[in-house]
mmCIF file of C-alpha atoms in Angstrom:
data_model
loop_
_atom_site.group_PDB
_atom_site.id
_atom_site.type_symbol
_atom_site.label_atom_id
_atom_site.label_comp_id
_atom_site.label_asym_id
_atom_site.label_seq_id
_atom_site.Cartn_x
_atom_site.Cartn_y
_atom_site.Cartn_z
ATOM 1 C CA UNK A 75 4.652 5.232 -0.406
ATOM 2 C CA UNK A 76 7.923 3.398 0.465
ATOM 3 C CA UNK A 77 7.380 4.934 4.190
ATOM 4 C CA UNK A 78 4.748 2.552 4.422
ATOM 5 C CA UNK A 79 6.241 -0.360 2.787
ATOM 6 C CA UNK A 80 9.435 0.430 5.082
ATOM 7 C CA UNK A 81 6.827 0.266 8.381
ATOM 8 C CA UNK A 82 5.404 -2.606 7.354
ATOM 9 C CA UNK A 83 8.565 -4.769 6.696
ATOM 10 C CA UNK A 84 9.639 -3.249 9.930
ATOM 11 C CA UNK A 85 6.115 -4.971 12.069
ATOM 12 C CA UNK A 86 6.834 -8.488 9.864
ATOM 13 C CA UNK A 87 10.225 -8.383 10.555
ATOM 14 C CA UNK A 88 9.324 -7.720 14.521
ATOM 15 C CA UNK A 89 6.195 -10.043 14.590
ATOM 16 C CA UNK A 90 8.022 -12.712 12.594
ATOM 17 C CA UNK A 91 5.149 -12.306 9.757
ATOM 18 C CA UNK A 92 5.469 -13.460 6.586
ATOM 19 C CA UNK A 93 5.938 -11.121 3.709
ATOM 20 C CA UNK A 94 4.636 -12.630 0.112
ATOM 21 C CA UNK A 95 5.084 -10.831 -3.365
ATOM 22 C CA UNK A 96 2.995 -10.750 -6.052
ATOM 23 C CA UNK A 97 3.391 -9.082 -9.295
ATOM 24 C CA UNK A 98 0.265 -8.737 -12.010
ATOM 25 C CA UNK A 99 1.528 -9.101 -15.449
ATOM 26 C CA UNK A 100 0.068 -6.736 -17.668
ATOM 27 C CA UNK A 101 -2.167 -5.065 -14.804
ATOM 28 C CA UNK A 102 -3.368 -1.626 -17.205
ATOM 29 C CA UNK A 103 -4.847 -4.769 -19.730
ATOM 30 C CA UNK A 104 -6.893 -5.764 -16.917
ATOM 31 C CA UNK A 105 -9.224 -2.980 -16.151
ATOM 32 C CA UNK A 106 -12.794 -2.285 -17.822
ATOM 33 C CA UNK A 107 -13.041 1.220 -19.311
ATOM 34 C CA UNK A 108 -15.866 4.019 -17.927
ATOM 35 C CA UNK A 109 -15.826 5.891 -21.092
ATOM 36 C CA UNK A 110 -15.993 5.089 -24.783
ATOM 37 C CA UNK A 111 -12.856 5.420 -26.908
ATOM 38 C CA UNK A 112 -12.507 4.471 -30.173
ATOM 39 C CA UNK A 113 -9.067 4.028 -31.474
ATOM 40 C CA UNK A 114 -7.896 3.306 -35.174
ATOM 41 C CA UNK A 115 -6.033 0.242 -35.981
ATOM 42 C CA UNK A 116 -2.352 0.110 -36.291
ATOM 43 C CA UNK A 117 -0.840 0.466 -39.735
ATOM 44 C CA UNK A 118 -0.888 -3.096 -41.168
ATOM 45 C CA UNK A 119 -4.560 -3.957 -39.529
ATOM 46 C CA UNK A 120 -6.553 -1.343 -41.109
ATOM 47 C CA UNK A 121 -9.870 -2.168 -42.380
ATOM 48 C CA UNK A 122 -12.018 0.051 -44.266
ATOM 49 C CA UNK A 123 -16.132 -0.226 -45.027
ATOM 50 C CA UNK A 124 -17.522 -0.690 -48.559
ATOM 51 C CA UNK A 125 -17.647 3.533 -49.012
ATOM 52 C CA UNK A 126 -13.835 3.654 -47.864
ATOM 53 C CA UNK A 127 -14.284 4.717 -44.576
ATOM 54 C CA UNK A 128 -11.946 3.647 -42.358
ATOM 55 C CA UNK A 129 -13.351 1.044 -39.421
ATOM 56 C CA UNK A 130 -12.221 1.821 -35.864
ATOM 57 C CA UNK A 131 -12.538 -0.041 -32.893
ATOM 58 C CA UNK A 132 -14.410 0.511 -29.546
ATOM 59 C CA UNK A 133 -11.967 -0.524 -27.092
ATOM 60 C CA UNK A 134 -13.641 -2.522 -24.192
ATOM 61 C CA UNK A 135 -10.637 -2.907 -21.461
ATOM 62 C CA UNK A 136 -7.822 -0.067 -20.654
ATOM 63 C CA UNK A 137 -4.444 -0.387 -22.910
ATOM 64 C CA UNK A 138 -0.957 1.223 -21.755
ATOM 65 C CA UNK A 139 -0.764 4.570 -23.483
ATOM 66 C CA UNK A 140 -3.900 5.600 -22.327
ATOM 67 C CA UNK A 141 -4.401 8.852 -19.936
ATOM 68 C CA UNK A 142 -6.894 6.701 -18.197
ATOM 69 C CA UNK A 143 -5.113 3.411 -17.799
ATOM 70 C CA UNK A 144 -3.549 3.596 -14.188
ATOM 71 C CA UNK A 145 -6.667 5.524 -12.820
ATOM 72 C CA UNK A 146 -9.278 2.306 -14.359
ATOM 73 C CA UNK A 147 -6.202 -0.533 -12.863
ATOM 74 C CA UNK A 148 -6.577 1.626 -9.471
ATOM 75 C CA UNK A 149 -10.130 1.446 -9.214
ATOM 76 C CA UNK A 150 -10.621 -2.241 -10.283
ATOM 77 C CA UNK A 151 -7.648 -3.488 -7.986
ATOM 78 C CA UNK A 152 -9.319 -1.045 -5.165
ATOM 79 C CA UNK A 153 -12.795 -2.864 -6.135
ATOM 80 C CA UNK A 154 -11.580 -6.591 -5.496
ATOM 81 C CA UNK A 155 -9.681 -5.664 -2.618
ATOM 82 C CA UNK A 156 -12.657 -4.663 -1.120
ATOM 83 C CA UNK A 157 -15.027 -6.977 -2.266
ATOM 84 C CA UNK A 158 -12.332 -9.769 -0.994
ATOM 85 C CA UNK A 159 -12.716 -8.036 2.320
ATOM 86 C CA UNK A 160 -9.971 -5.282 2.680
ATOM 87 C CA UNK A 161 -10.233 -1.804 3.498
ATOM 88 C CA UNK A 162 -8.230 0.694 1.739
ATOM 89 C CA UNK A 163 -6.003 3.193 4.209
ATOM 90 C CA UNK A 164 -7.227 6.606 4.280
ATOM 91 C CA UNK A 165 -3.775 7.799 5.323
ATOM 92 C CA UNK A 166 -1.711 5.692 2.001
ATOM 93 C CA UNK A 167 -4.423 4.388 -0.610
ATOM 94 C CA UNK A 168 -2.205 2.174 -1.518
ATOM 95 C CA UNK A 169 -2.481 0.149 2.058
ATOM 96 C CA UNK A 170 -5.200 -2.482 2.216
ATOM 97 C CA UNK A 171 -5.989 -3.776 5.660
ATOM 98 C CA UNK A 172 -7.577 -7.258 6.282
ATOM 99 C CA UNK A 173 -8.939 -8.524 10.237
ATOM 100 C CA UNK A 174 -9.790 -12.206 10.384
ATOM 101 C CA UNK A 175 -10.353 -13.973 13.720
ATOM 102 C CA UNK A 176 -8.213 -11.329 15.515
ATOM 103 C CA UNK A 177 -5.232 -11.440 12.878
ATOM 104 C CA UNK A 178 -3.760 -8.870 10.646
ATOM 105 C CA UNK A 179 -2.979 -8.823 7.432
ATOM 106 C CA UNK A 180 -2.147 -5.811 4.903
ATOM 107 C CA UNK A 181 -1.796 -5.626 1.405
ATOM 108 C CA UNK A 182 0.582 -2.880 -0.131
ATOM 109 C CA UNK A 183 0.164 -1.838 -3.699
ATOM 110 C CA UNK A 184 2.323 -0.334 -5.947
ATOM 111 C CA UNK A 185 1.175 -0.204 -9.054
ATOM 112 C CA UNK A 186 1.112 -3.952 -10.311
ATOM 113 C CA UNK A 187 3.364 -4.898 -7.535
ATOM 114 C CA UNK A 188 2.099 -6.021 -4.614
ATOM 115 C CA UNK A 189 3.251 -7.522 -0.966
ATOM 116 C CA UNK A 190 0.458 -8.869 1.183
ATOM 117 C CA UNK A 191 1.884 -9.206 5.061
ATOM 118 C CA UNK A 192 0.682 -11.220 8.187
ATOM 119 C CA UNK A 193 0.925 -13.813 10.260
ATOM 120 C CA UNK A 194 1.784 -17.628 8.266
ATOM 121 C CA UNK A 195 -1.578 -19.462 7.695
ATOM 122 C CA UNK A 196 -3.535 -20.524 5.038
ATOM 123 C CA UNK A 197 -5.251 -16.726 4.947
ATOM 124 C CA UNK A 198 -2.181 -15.745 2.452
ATOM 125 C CA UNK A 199 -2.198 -19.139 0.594
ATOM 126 C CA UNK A 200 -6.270 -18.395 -0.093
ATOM 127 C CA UNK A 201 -5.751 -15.211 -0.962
ATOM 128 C CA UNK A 202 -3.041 -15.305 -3.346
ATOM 129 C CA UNK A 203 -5.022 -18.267 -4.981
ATOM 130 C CA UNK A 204 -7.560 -16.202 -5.318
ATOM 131 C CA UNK A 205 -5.979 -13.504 -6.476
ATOM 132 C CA UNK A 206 -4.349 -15.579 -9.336
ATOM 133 C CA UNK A 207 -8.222 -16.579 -10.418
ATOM 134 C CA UNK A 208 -9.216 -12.746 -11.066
ATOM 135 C CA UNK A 209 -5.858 -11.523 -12.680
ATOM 136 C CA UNK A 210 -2.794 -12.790 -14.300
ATOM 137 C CA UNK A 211 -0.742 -13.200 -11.193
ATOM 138 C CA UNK A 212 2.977 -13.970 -10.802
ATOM 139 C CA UNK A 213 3.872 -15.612 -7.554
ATOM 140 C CA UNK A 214 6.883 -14.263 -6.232
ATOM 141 C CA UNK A 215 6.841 -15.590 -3.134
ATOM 142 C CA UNK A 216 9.147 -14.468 -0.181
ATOM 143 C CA UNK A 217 10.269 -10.924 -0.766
ATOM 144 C CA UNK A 218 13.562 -10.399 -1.951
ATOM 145 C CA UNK A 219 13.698 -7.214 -4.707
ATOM 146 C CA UNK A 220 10.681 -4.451 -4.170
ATOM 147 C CA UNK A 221 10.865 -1.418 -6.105
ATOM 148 C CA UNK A 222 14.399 -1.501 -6.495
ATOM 149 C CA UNK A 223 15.338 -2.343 -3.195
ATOM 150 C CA UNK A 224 17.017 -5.954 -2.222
ATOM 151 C CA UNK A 225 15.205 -7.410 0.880
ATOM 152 C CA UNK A 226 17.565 -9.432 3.042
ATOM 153 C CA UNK A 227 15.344 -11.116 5.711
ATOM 154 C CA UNK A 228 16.963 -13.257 9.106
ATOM 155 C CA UNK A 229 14.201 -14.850 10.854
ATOM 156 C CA UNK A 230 16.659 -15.673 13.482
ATOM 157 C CA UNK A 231 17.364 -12.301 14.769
ATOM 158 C CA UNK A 232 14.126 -10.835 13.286
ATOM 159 C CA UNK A 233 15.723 -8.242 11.123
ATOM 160 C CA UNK A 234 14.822 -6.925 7.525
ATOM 161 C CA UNK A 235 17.778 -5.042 5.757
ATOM 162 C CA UNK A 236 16.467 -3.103 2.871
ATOM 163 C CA UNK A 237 19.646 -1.878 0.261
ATOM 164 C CA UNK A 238 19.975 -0.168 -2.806
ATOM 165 C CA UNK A 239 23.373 -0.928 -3.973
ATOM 166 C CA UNK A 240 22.446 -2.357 -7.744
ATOM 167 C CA UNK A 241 20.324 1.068 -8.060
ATOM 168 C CA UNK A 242 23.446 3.251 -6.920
ATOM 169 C CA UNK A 243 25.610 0.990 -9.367
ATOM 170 C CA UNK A 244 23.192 1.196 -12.537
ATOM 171 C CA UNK A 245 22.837 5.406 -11.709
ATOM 172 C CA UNK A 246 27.044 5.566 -11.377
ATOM 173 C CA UNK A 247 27.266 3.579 -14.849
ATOM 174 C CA UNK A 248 25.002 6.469 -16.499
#
C-alpha cells in the first residue's frame, strides 16, 4: 500500500534512518510451482515423439503469463523473509518487520520492488548481500524513484518530499 510506504519514509525521514532499494529482476522466474503444468513449446521449438505426438514440457519454476505467477513470487519472497527473520504485517502483507538488539528495521514489498528501512549499520549491508545470494538482485541503493514517485531526501532538516510530476507529465502527453 503506498500509505505504508508514505509512513515509513515519514519514521526514516524523522529517525534519520536509512532507506535502501532493491529491485529483483525477473522476480515471477524465481518462484517454484505447487502444481503441475505442462505447456507446449513455442512455434519454432517444437519437438514431436517417434508416433508424431507432440512433446510438451513440465514447467518446474513460475513464468510471466501465468494465473499463478504473482501468488508462487508472493509466497517464496514471504518464505525467505521469514526464514531470514522477518515477520510479515498482519495489517499490510506487504510490510516485513525485523528486531535485532533493540533496532528496527522493515522491509516493504511491492511486487519485485523492494525498500528495506532502519537505522545505518551493517544489518542492511548483510541483508541486502544476502538477499543478492537467493535472487537476482539489483542494488539501487538510496531511494530516489519508488513506484512512480521521485524521493527527494535532506538529511539536514530531516525531510522526505515524495512528487509525482513526471507521472502527471507522461498522463497530460496521452
Amino acid at each position: 500500500r503506498v500509505i505504508s510506504i508514505r509512513t515509513l519514509l515519514a519514521l526514516a525521514a524523522y529517525n534519520d534512518w536509512e532507506v535502501e532499494q532493491l529491485d529483483v529482476v525477473t522476480a515471477f522466474l524465481e518462484a517454484d510451482i505447487e502444481e503441475e503444468i505442462y505447456m507446449r513449446q513455442p512455434e519454432g521449438f517444437r519437438h514431436f515423439d517417434i508416433n508424431g505426438e507432440e512433446r510438451v514440457c513440465l514447467l518446474k519454476k513460475s513464468l510471466y503469463g501465468l494465473k499463478q505467477a504473482p501468488r508462487n513470487w508472493n509466497k517464496t519472497i514471504t518464505a525467505w523473509l521469514e526464514e531470514y527473520g522477518f515477520t510479515q504485517s498482519k495489517v499490510d502483507p506487504g510490510i516485513y518487520v525485523f528486531i535485532k538488539e533493540g533496532e528496527l528495521y522493515v522491509l516493504a514489498l511491492y511486487v519485485d520492488d523492494s525498500i528495506i528501512v532502519g537505522p545505518a549499520g551493517s544489518f542492511i549491508v548483510g541483508f541486502k548481500s544476502a538477499f543478492g545470494e537467493r535472487f537476482n538482485v539489483q542494488d539501487l541503493g538510496p531511494v530516489s524513484w519508488l513506484l512512480g514517485m521521485t524521493v527527494e531526501r535532506d538529511r539536514g532538516s530531516r525531510t522526505i518530499r515524495i512528487g509525482q510530476q513526471q507521472y502527471v507529465l507522461d498522463m497530460s502527453e496521452r
